[in-house]
Amino acid sequence: MYKLDSKKISYKAVTMERAYKRLIMVLADFIALPLALWSGYALRLSEWWPEEYLLASWELFLLLPVVGTLIFMRLGLYRAIVRFMGAQAILAIATGVFLLALVLWSAAFVLQIDPFPRSIPIGFALAALVYVGGSRLLVRHYYHWAIKHYENKDAVLIYGAGGAGIQLATALSDGKEFYPVGFIDDDKALWGSTIKGLPVHNPNGVINLIEKSSIKHVLLAVPDASNFQRKKMLEKFDKCNIHVQTIPSMPELLSGQASIEQVREVHIEELLGRDAVPPKSSLMTKCIFGKMVLVTGAGGSIGSELCRQIVQQQPKGLVLLESNEYCLYKIEQELREFLGRESLSIQIYTLLGSVTNRDRVAKLIGHFSIQTIYHAAAYKHVPMVEHNIVEGITNNIIGTQIVAEEAAKAGVSHFILISTDKAVRPTNVMGATKRFAEMILQQLATTDATTVFSMVRFGNVLGSSGSVVPLFRKQIQEGGPVTVTHKEITRFFMTIPEAASLVIQAGSMAQGGDVFVLDMGEPVKIVDLAIRMVQLSGLELQTDENPDGDIQIQYTGLRPAEKLYEELLVGDNVVGTEHSMIMRANEDYLDEELLTKRLSELKAAIKVNDCNLLRQILIESISGYQPHNSVVDYYGAESSESLKHKNIINIK
């Protein structure tokens, strides 16, 4: 015998076609309105079946459902979707019932129905409100219950019981992914209250609540909260494995780029709790507005962001120099789309080329009458540069020398070098080359009276091509392991837009030979960052104490020439500036004669591809440079014959 599945029938009732649902509502009202009239008599006379009165008014029992459905139809009640029914639908029902009460009184008078108590229309109206409106509310409640049970929606807590949280709860209730079970909020006045039928809980007891209710998701609905405030909120979930997501920020909501229900993963800057300081408009425009600006390495992480922010300051023209064709094309398309959207008529010039090509650099600076240069072109990946010393030195040192010297010859107003914290007491070639590049500018600043040379030093930027954050996220999505080089390794972090903004502002404050250092905040332990990312993904960390966890952290050992800790200053001689996030450092550098000699030695060693000599010159030139024997360590214990084949890379 065929057996019916009650669950499937229940869910099918929810998802039936719209026309059938309207027909059911009409039939329900045909039953509800006569029932409401009977209820009016029963309430007034305190009798279940007042036969004399009912027989006297039998015409009314036929008239009310016909007139009632016509009135409700005119008011649009049957066009309203029950599961989205709100105040407007309730008002339509109340209006319709009031009109029906008037029709009932008028019909009783015209038809001379007797006996007919004058309070019957009132009792009818109250009962009709309950039957017509209440039935729809019951269907609405049943719909959400059925969707929750039969579509496997996940229970979710909403952090924030304000306007955004209430909107999110409404959106989720009508969606098919989550269903809200309550709010948590920092406002003590809301604790224990109910909003939209959902309780508001104390966030300090959130761990017990999550464990008790088997909640797997928390959504942050605080779009106007700062990163520091978000970090404090996220810390409440440190001891539980729960997937924390957030709604878009207030600027994204106001600009229309996103909507309340579009939840996303927590950004890393929210984990770090670092809030950017608003830029000073006078410093942003000083070296850009109405000027011809050149950005070298324009397709890189920092270079491309510099271009985005530069066009917003309305230069006369922007020249992009980049050796990578795809990266140059990508940023050009983005900039042209922005200019079209904002109706700006800024000239954009995209040039393929290398900063090591002196003739190319000289001609473009002269041809475009460049007034400001942001020099971001550099090889920055530490292990890669460590095993390609010749190219690293050629690009980072010789390239900087060429662009800086040609800028001085052409009378460029400002030259700003994008440097790195790895230039301080470097242990790797990349850091050493960047410190050497800094010294070239420091020396040029003492001999050139026209061009203002400066350099801006900062740490890791979030979201760059070499950032650990995208790597960790990818590893977590793939089930791990998450790879960390060392338990104690720490790094400074800053967002790309903030770094680019501070670079522009620092360059505007330069007087000549300035080494600017950005305030990177507190250093972050990379392993702590990895652990938090795992936990906020709703997964458990696999440890000796918890061997059944989801994600393992694997320590791979420091990469060639990698430091445990980065620094921003060579010495302690640092002073503040007019910007709270920018400091000015005074550091020693080579005198002109010695610098010239070292540059000549580097060029001679490059010609013969003598990597050992290049490394030795860097040691003699850079204060505090202590290189590791990283090339041999990197390749491991290999035969001399095997190493010979790697000479084409780095070994002489």
XYZ file of C-alpha atoms in Angstrom:
652
model
C 0.000 0.000 0.000
C 1.293 3.482 -0.876
C 2.345 5.444 2.191
C 2.136 9.262 2.236
C 5.101 11.287 3.476
C 3.661 13.928 5.819
C 6.825 16.029 5.694
C 6.729 16.238 1.901
C 3.033 17.134 1.976
C 3.657 19.873 4.548
C 6.493 21.379 2.565
C 4.586 21.104 -0.718
C 1.771 23.121 0.830
C 4.277 25.901 1.427
C 5.675 25.864 -2.099
C 2.435 25.467 -4.122
C 1.651 27.840 -6.991
C 0.504 31.374 -6.235
C -2.935 31.023 -7.906
C -3.857 28.089 -5.666
C -2.801 30.032 -2.583
C -5.072 32.953 -3.554
C -8.003 30.599 -4.100
C -7.448 29.055 -0.669
C -7.407 32.543 0.934
C -10.704 33.450 -0.753
C -12.323 30.185 0.403
C -10.971 30.717 3.906
C -12.547 34.200 4.038
C -15.860 32.787 2.750
C -15.860 30.595 5.841
C -14.348 33.098 8.271
C -16.801 35.991 7.680
C -20.040 34.040 8.401
C -18.256 32.471 11.352
C -17.373 35.963 12.602
C -21.042 37.040 12.378
C -22.107 33.983 14.356
C -19.394 34.797 16.921
C -20.776 38.325 17.207
C -24.214 36.951 18.096
C -22.781 34.347 20.468
C -20.667 36.917 22.322
C -23.512 39.422 22.575
C -26.154 36.934 23.730
C -23.847 34.593 25.686
C -25.437 31.682 23.901
C -23.825 29.199 21.517
C -26.800 28.942 19.156
C -29.257 31.840 19.406
C -31.612 30.282 16.862
C -34.215 33.104 16.779
C -31.588 35.725 15.915
C -29.730 33.566 13.412
C -32.882 32.699 11.453
C -33.930 36.346 11.389
C -30.609 37.416 9.788
C -29.918 34.528 7.407
C -29.567 36.998 4.467
C -26.602 38.601 6.209
C -24.770 35.272 6.362
C -25.015 35.053 2.566
C -24.216 38.708 1.897
C -21.123 39.180 4.066
C -18.734 36.651 2.409
C -19.577 37.936 -1.089
C -19.195 41.631 -0.225
C -16.243 40.892 2.042
C -14.163 39.149 -0.619
C -14.926 41.953 -3.084
C -13.764 44.566 -0.538
C -10.625 42.578 0.338
C -9.894 42.120 -3.344
C -10.225 45.870 -3.911
C -7.865 46.560 -1.028
C -5.265 44.222 -2.565
C -5.319 41.748 0.296
C -5.204 38.739 -2.026
C -2.176 40.143 -3.845
C -0.190 40.311 -0.594
C 2.269 37.468 -0.047
C 1.409 35.997 3.328
C 4.976 35.138 4.372
C 5.959 38.813 3.899
C 2.788 40.163 5.515
C 3.462 43.223 7.636
C 1.807 46.378 8.922
C 0.394 47.327 5.508
C -1.496 44.037 5.170
C -2.824 44.286 8.740
C -4.061 47.814 7.977
C -5.815 46.526 4.842
C -7.568 43.814 6.892
C -8.628 46.350 9.546
C -9.968 48.707 6.862
C -11.873 45.901 5.160
C -13.406 44.686 8.428
C -14.466 48.233 9.354
C -16.176 48.643 5.973
C -17.866 45.259 6.397
C -19.152 46.317 9.821
C -20.742 49.374 8.177
C -22.192 47.149 5.430
C -23.595 44.814 8.126
C -25.282 47.667 10.012
C -26.653 49.201 6.789
C -27.944 45.865 5.465
C -29.693 45.103 8.767
C -31.411 48.520 8.604
C -32.393 48.236 4.912
C -33.624 44.650 5.234
C -35.416 45.556 8.496
C -33.963 42.577 10.320
C -35.511 42.203 13.752
C -34.325 41.391 16.303
C -30.830 42.816 15.595
C -28.795 44.082 18.603
C -26.861 47.285 17.781
C -23.619 45.807 19.193
C -23.561 42.935 16.676
C -21.416 44.858 14.078
C -18.845 45.562 16.791
C -18.667 41.927 17.891
C -18.526 40.864 14.233
C -15.622 43.263 13.521
C -13.579 42.003 16.465
C -14.148 38.371 15.525
C -13.427 39.043 11.821
C -10.112 40.681 12.716
C -9.134 37.549 14.602
C -10.330 35.085 11.971
C -9.162 36.883 8.829
C -5.976 38.445 10.194
C -5.127 35.677 12.640
C -5.444 32.948 10.019
C -2.923 34.716 7.838
C -0.518 35.197 10.720
C -0.803 31.487 11.513
C -0.019 30.608 7.880
C 2.925 33.029 7.952
C 4.255 31.384 11.101
C 3.737 27.916 9.617
C 5.615 28.917 6.473
C 8.713 30.002 8.415
C 8.507 26.892 10.614
C 8.263 24.622 7.566
C 11.104 26.331 5.713
C 13.288 26.122 8.809
C 12.657 22.410 9.288
C 12.513 21.154 5.735
C 15.186 23.280 4.034
C 17.854 22.520 6.651
C 18.452 26.155 7.531
C 21.253 26.756 10.009
C 20.602 28.454 13.322
C 22.381 31.797 13.594
C 22.924 34.433 16.265
C 22.959 38.086 15.233
C 25.451 40.333 17.013
C 23.785 43.730 17.137
C 20.118 44.372 17.926
C 20.013 47.769 16.215
C 18.416 48.735 12.917
C 20.876 46.724 10.829
C 20.406 43.639 13.003
C 16.608 43.845 12.779
C 16.763 44.227 8.983
C 19.121 41.268 8.800
C 16.833 39.121 10.963
C 13.906 39.915 8.666
C 15.938 39.125 5.544
C 17.214 35.847 7.001
C 13.754 34.753 8.103
C 12.585 34.963 4.513
C 15.734 33.400 3.089
C 16.749 29.781 2.688
C 20.190 29.611 4.320
C 19.944 30.782 7.948
C 17.230 31.322 10.521
C 17.873 33.690 13.445
C 17.405 32.324 16.960
C 18.299 35.490 18.855
C 20.361 38.629 19.196
C 23.397 39.427 21.285
C 24.162 43.054 22.037
C 26.539 45.089 24.192
C 23.722 47.372 25.369
C 22.761 46.193 28.857
C 19.342 47.852 28.549
C 18.394 45.353 25.830
C 19.400 42.176 27.697
C 16.402 39.959 28.389
C 14.104 41.871 26.023
C 12.533 40.563 22.822
C 12.895 42.159 19.382
C 11.031 40.814 16.343
C 10.108 37.823 18.493
C 13.775 37.024 19.180
C 15.443 37.251 22.618
C 18.398 39.587 23.208
C 21.275 37.945 25.114
C 24.275 39.136 27.083
C 27.406 38.662 24.908
C 29.442 37.656 27.961
C 27.474 34.425 28.179
C 27.648 33.696 24.488
C 29.796 30.548 24.833
C 27.218 28.774 27.015
C 24.432 29.933 24.705
C 26.204 28.602 21.602
C 26.935 25.240 23.199
C 23.413 24.899 24.587
C 21.656 25.750 21.308
C 24.172 24.037 18.954
C 24.612 27.283 17.025
C 27.241 27.164 14.281
C 27.048 30.702 12.893
C 27.254 34.254 14.230
C 26.618 37.264 12.014
C 27.959 40.684 12.981
C 25.313 43.313 12.217
C 27.263 46.402 13.273
C 28.132 48.136 9.985
C 29.243 51.383 11.624
C 31.582 49.755 14.173
C 35.296 50.495 13.937
C 37.841 47.728 13.390
C 38.899 48.070 17.035
C 35.296 47.550 18.190
C 34.900 44.581 15.854
C 38.046 43.029 17.249
C 36.606 43.275 20.775
C 33.431 41.579 19.578
C 35.342 38.812 17.837
C 37.420 38.136 20.969
C 34.244 36.896 22.670
C 34.269 33.874 20.319
C 37.941 32.959 20.823
C 37.128 29.909 22.937
C 34.447 28.416 20.732
C 34.605 27.027 17.223
C 31.965 29.032 15.437
C 31.789 30.492 11.958
C 31.659 34.286 12.311
C 30.627 36.378 9.319
C 29.611 40.003 8.969
C 27.360 42.230 6.925
C 28.985 44.866 4.684
C 30.341 48.087 6.162
C 28.297 51.291 6.306
C 30.102 52.918 3.322
C 29.330 49.827 1.218
C 25.665 49.939 2.262
C 25.295 53.677 1.671
C 26.973 53.528 -1.737
C 24.694 50.700 -2.847
C 27.630 48.343 -3.440
C 26.090 45.794 -1.066
C 22.915 45.067 0.873
C 22.189 44.012 4.434
C 21.639 40.324 3.648
C 24.933 39.951 1.740
C 27.063 38.454 4.495
C 30.808 38.020 3.972
C 33.808 36.604 5.780
C 35.448 38.729 8.466
C 38.237 40.804 6.948
C 41.684 40.427 8.415
C 41.875 44.105 9.416
C 38.827 43.458 11.620
C 40.737 40.632 13.324
C 43.699 42.931 13.912
C 41.528 45.772 15.208
C 43.512 48.431 13.369
C 41.615 51.612 12.456
C 42.964 53.844 9.704
C 43.403 57.542 10.461
C 41.466 59.720 7.992
C 43.881 61.334 5.508
C 44.591 65.058 5.547
C 43.345 66.508 2.277
C 46.081 69.142 2.121
C 48.786 66.456 2.280
C 46.985 64.246 -0.244
C 46.813 66.974 -2.894
C 50.105 68.835 -2.432
C 52.258 66.686 -4.755
C 49.427 65.566 -7.054
C 46.706 68.100 -7.826
C 47.236 69.599 -11.267
C 50.627 67.890 -11.664
C 52.078 65.242 -13.955
C 52.684 62.152 -11.815
C 54.693 58.995 -12.569
C 54.215 55.703 -10.706
C 56.819 53.012 -11.338
C 55.765 49.431 -10.651
C 52.207 50.666 -11.249
C 50.775 47.152 -11.593
C 51.900 45.898 -8.181
C 49.921 45.828 -4.942
C 51.130 49.201 -3.667
C 51.709 50.745 -7.099
C 48.158 50.062 -8.292
C 46.636 51.406 -5.078
C 48.765 54.543 -5.402
C 47.309 54.989 -8.886
C 43.747 54.617 -7.570
C 44.264 57.250 -4.915
C 46.262 59.587 -7.157
C 43.481 59.910 -9.764
C 41.075 60.858 -6.965
C 43.298 63.890 -6.249
C 42.893 65.035 -9.871
C 46.417 65.276 -11.285
C 46.983 66.827 -14.692
C 48.068 63.402 -15.923
C 49.217 60.025 -14.602
C 51.961 57.928 -16.201
C 52.090 54.224 -15.309
C 55.383 52.391 -15.842
C 55.252 48.602 -15.450
C 57.171 45.611 -16.832
C 54.263 43.161 -16.458
C 51.863 43.546 -19.372
C 48.814 41.941 -17.734
C 49.153 43.906 -14.495
C 49.490 47.142 -16.458
C 46.421 46.328 -18.560
C 44.388 45.445 -15.471
C 45.054 48.685 -13.585
C 44.593 50.758 -16.743
C 41.116 49.284 -17.309
C 40.180 49.912 -13.695
C 41.351 53.533 -13.783
C 39.602 54.299 -17.065
C 36.377 52.794 -15.730
C 36.668 54.985 -12.623
C 37.340 58.133 -14.649
C 34.346 57.431 -16.879
C 32.100 56.800 -13.899
C 33.220 60.017 -12.175
C 33.295 62.051 -15.428
C 36.943 63.057 -14.894
C 39.169 64.065 -17.827
C 42.558 62.998 -16.452
C 45.053 61.725 -19.003
C 46.289 58.179 -18.317
C 49.452 56.948 -20.037
C 50.429 53.275 -19.716
C 54.033 52.404 -20.579
C 55.653 48.984 -20.661
C 59.268 49.073 -19.573
C 61.863 48.518 -16.886
C 63.302 51.072 -14.486
C 66.745 49.670 -15.375
C 66.450 51.081 -18.914
C 68.013 54.528 -18.434
C 67.212 55.792 -21.905
C 63.553 54.776 -21.591
C 63.241 56.357 -18.135
C 64.966 59.601 -19.168
C 62.798 60.041 -22.244
C 59.485 59.425 -20.506
C 60.326 61.800 -17.620
C 61.281 64.499 -20.106
C 58.489 63.876 -22.607
C 55.689 63.993 -20.021
C 57.321 66.768 -17.923
C 56.959 64.653 -14.787
C 56.696 66.638 -11.530
C 56.160 63.872 -8.932
C 57.464 60.300 -8.926
C 56.296 57.455 -6.684
C 58.904 54.731 -7.096
C 57.214 51.417 -6.228
C 59.018 49.203 -8.752
C 60.947 46.522 -6.869
C 61.361 42.792 -6.419
C 60.009 42.230 -2.904
C 59.562 38.469 -2.420
C 62.295 37.590 0.074
C 63.154 33.980 -0.940
C 62.837 34.798 -4.642
C 65.280 37.706 -4.444
C 67.578 35.638 -2.220
C 68.045 33.138 -5.041
C 68.150 35.743 -7.807
C 70.653 38.191 -6.360
C 71.783 39.675 -9.679
C 68.260 40.558 -10.781
C 67.297 41.738 -7.306
C 70.226 44.146 -7.078
C 69.833 45.290 -10.680
C 66.149 46.127 -10.247
C 66.070 47.368 -6.661
C 69.373 49.272 -6.485
C 70.447 50.151 -10.033
C 66.836 50.769 -11.082
C 66.329 53.175 -8.175
C 69.614 54.953 -8.979
C 68.601 55.403 -12.635
C 65.113 56.779 -11.909
C 66.401 59.044 -9.121
C 69.286 60.450 -11.163
C 67.074 61.081 -14.196
C 64.505 62.732 -11.936
C 67.203 65.058 -10.589
C 68.436 65.904 -14.113
C 64.900 66.719 -15.270
C 64.142 68.867 -12.220
C 61.340 66.649 -10.884
C 59.774 68.292 -7.827
C 59.257 65.252 -5.543
C 60.621 61.703 -5.621
C 59.169 59.219 -3.099
C 60.611 55.727 -2.688
C 58.413 52.946 -1.316
C 60.688 51.088 1.096
C 60.216 48.296 3.654
C 60.800 47.400 7.284
C 63.086 44.631 5.992
C 65.629 47.356 5.177
C 66.362 47.673 8.910
C 69.270 45.443 9.982
C 68.498 43.150 7.031
C 69.147 39.429 6.988
C 68.208 39.048 3.342
C 69.181 40.459 -0.031
C 65.811 42.096 -0.586
C 66.070 44.114 2.619
C 69.696 45.000 1.902
C 68.853 46.247 -1.603
C 66.072 48.441 -0.275
C 68.369 49.948 2.367
C 70.988 50.604 -0.327
C 68.296 52.302 -2.436
C 67.402 54.478 0.555
C 71.043 55.553 0.908
C 71.181 56.514 -2.778
C 68.321 58.937 -2.199
C 69.788 60.225 1.063
C 73.026 61.009 -0.747
C 71.292 62.599 -3.757
C 69.319 64.815 -1.381
C 72.588 66.435 -0.212
C 73.756 67.302 -3.742
C 70.531 68.156 -5.563
C 68.709 71.349 -4.628
C 65.743 70.907 -6.975
C 64.284 67.449 -6.340
C 62.981 66.620 -2.863
C 63.943 62.982 -2.256
C 62.240 60.953 0.450
C 61.443 57.359 1.285
C 58.601 55.718 3.220
C 59.262 52.568 5.216
C 56.515 50.211 6.375
C 55.796 46.523 7.006
C 53.515 43.922 5.431
C 50.366 45.004 3.656
C 47.227 42.915 3.865
C 45.998 41.409 0.627
C 49.229 41.877 -1.296
C 50.493 39.154 -3.604
C 52.798 37.828 -0.891
C 50.442 38.152 2.082
C 49.843 35.127 4.300
C 46.158 35.914 4.743
C 44.891 34.707 1.326
C 47.140 31.665 1.694
C 45.699 30.805 5.117
C 42.141 31.266 3.848
C 42.784 28.996 0.874
C 44.405 26.348 3.089
C 41.450 26.430 5.506
C 38.956 26.043 2.650
C 40.926 23.025 1.400
C 40.906 21.376 4.831
C 44.444 22.273 5.860
C 47.072 22.063 6.996
C 47.731 25.752 7.596
C 51.470 26.315 7.166
C 53.369 28.684 9.459
C 57.126 29.022 9.207
C 57.823 29.408 12.950
C 55.917 29.520 16.234
C 57.447 32.859 17.248
C 57.417 34.716 13.953
C 55.736 38.138 14.154
C 54.907 40.778 11.581
C 53.531 44.303 11.342
C 50.391 44.631 9.230
C 48.659 47.468 7.419
C 45.985 47.598 4.727
C 47.063 48.491 1.191
C 44.795 51.590 0.957
C 46.069 52.908 4.300
C 49.708 52.342 3.324
C 49.257 54.087 -0.042
C 47.470 57.020 1.582
C 50.248 57.464 4.147
C 52.914 57.213 1.426
C 51.287 60.100 -0.443
C 50.949 62.189 2.709
C 54.508 61.475 3.853
C 55.902 62.535 0.494
C 54.135 65.865 0.843
C 55.928 66.555 4.158
C 59.417 65.788 2.816
C 62.179 68.355 3.055
C 64.909 66.288 1.433
C 66.528 62.973 2.356
C 63.709 62.130 4.785
C 63.234 58.557 5.946
C 59.576 58.327 6.919
C 58.374 55.442 9.075
C 54.709 54.538 9.274
C 53.117 53.623 12.594
C 52.271 49.964 12.042
C 50.749 49.401 15.468
C 51.591 46.302 17.477
C 53.304 43.327 15.809
C 51.124 40.249 15.350
C 52.171 36.638 15.908
C 51.449 34.814 12.671
C 50.434 31.597 14.456
C 47.856 33.520 16.536
C 46.470 34.962 13.337
C 46.209 31.471 11.817
C 44.466 30.078 14.911
C 41.877 32.857 14.936
C 41.154 32.400 11.246
C 40.557 28.683 11.817
C 38.276 29.289 14.801
C 36.236 32.018 13.103
C 35.666 29.656 10.182
C 33.722 27.447 12.582
C 36.378 24.720 12.571
C 38.355 23.070 15.353
C 42.122 23.209 15.616
C 43.797 19.808 15.464
C 46.271 19.481 18.359
C 47.740 16.744 20.535
C 44.909 17.390 23.005
C 42.320 17.408 20.219
C 43.476 14.896 17.565
C 40.007 14.852 15.958
C 40.115 18.550 15.098
C 39.505 19.828 11.565
C 42.603 21.900 10.735
C 46.212 21.262 11.668
C 48.857 23.974 11.913
C 52.106 22.792 10.384
C 55.446 24.515 11.048
C 57.641 24.509 7.950
C 60.720 26.341 9.263
C 61.949 29.810 8.414
C 62.398 30.477 4.717
C 65.822 31.477 3.381
C 67.041 34.666 5.109
C 63.673 35.198 6.826
C 63.657 37.061 10.152
C 61.558 36.186 13.176
C 60.944 39.843 13.994
C 60.915 42.909 11.774
C 61.949 46.414 12.830
C 61.147 49.850 11.466
C 64.110 51.865 12.745
C 67.875 51.429 12.516
C 68.421 53.638 15.549
C 66.331 55.521 18.091
C 66.638 58.929 16.445
C 63.035 59.485 15.391
C 60.691 62.465 15.640
C 57.008 62.973 14.996
C 55.413 64.868 12.126
C 52.174 66.744 11.644
C 50.534 63.375 10.946
C 50.014 61.077 13.934
C 50.770 57.921 11.909
C 53.962 59.157 10.252
C 57.381 59.552 11.929
C 60.604 60.960 10.545
C 63.865 59.035 11.198
C 67.388 60.423 10.954
C 69.767 57.669 9.889
C 73.373 57.437 8.728
C 74.308 56.746 5.128
C 77.409 56.378 2.973
C 79.239 59.496 1.845
C 79.186 60.330 -1.857
C 82.646 58.973 -2.658
C 82.123 55.632 -0.936
C 78.599 55.254 -2.327
C 79.882 55.872 -5.858
C 82.614 53.302 -5.331
C 80.159 50.681 -4.030
C 77.803 51.250 -6.950
C 80.669 50.768 -9.404
C 81.645 47.548 -7.642
C 78.047 46.290 -7.792
C 77.803 46.978 -11.514
C 81.122 45.231 -12.162
C 80.033 42.169 -10.179
C 76.676 42.123 -12.002
C 78.470 42.014 -15.373
C 80.359 38.855 -14.412
C 77.402 37.385 -12.470
C 79.495 37.088 -9.281
C 76.849 36.500 -6.619
C 79.318 35.944 -3.777
C 80.990 39.282 -4.502
C 77.627 41.027 -4.706
C 76.695 39.677 -1.324
C 80.054 40.795 0.095
C 79.599 44.334 -1.257
C 76.200 44.524 0.394
C 77.716 43.354 3.694
C 80.334 46.109 3.523
C 77.794 48.761 2.548
C 74.777 48.068 4.763
C 75.045 48.609 8.500
C 73.696 45.601 10.393
C 73.373 43.351 7.348
C 73.946 39.769 8.516
C 73.126 37.418 5.661
C 72.358 33.755 6.148
C 73.934 31.028 4.065
C 70.460 30.619 2.678
C 71.128 29.328 -0.819
C 72.833 26.149 0.352
C 70.290 25.774 3.176
C 67.488 26.149 0.674
C 68.731 23.412 -1.624
C 69.801 21.155 1.232
C 72.705 18.706 1.244
C 73.231 18.136 -2.466
C 76.178 16.983 -4.499
C 78.493 19.549 -6.077
C 77.376 18.274 -9.489
C 73.728 19.002 -8.596
C 74.642 22.463 -7.371
C 76.483 23.242 -10.626
C 73.186 23.184 -12.496
C 71.814 25.771 -10.113
C 74.650 28.181 -10.880
C 72.454 29.641 -13.589
C 70.209 30.872 -10.811
C 72.497 32.279 -8.203
C 75.634 30.363 -7.332
C 79.029 31.343 -8.626
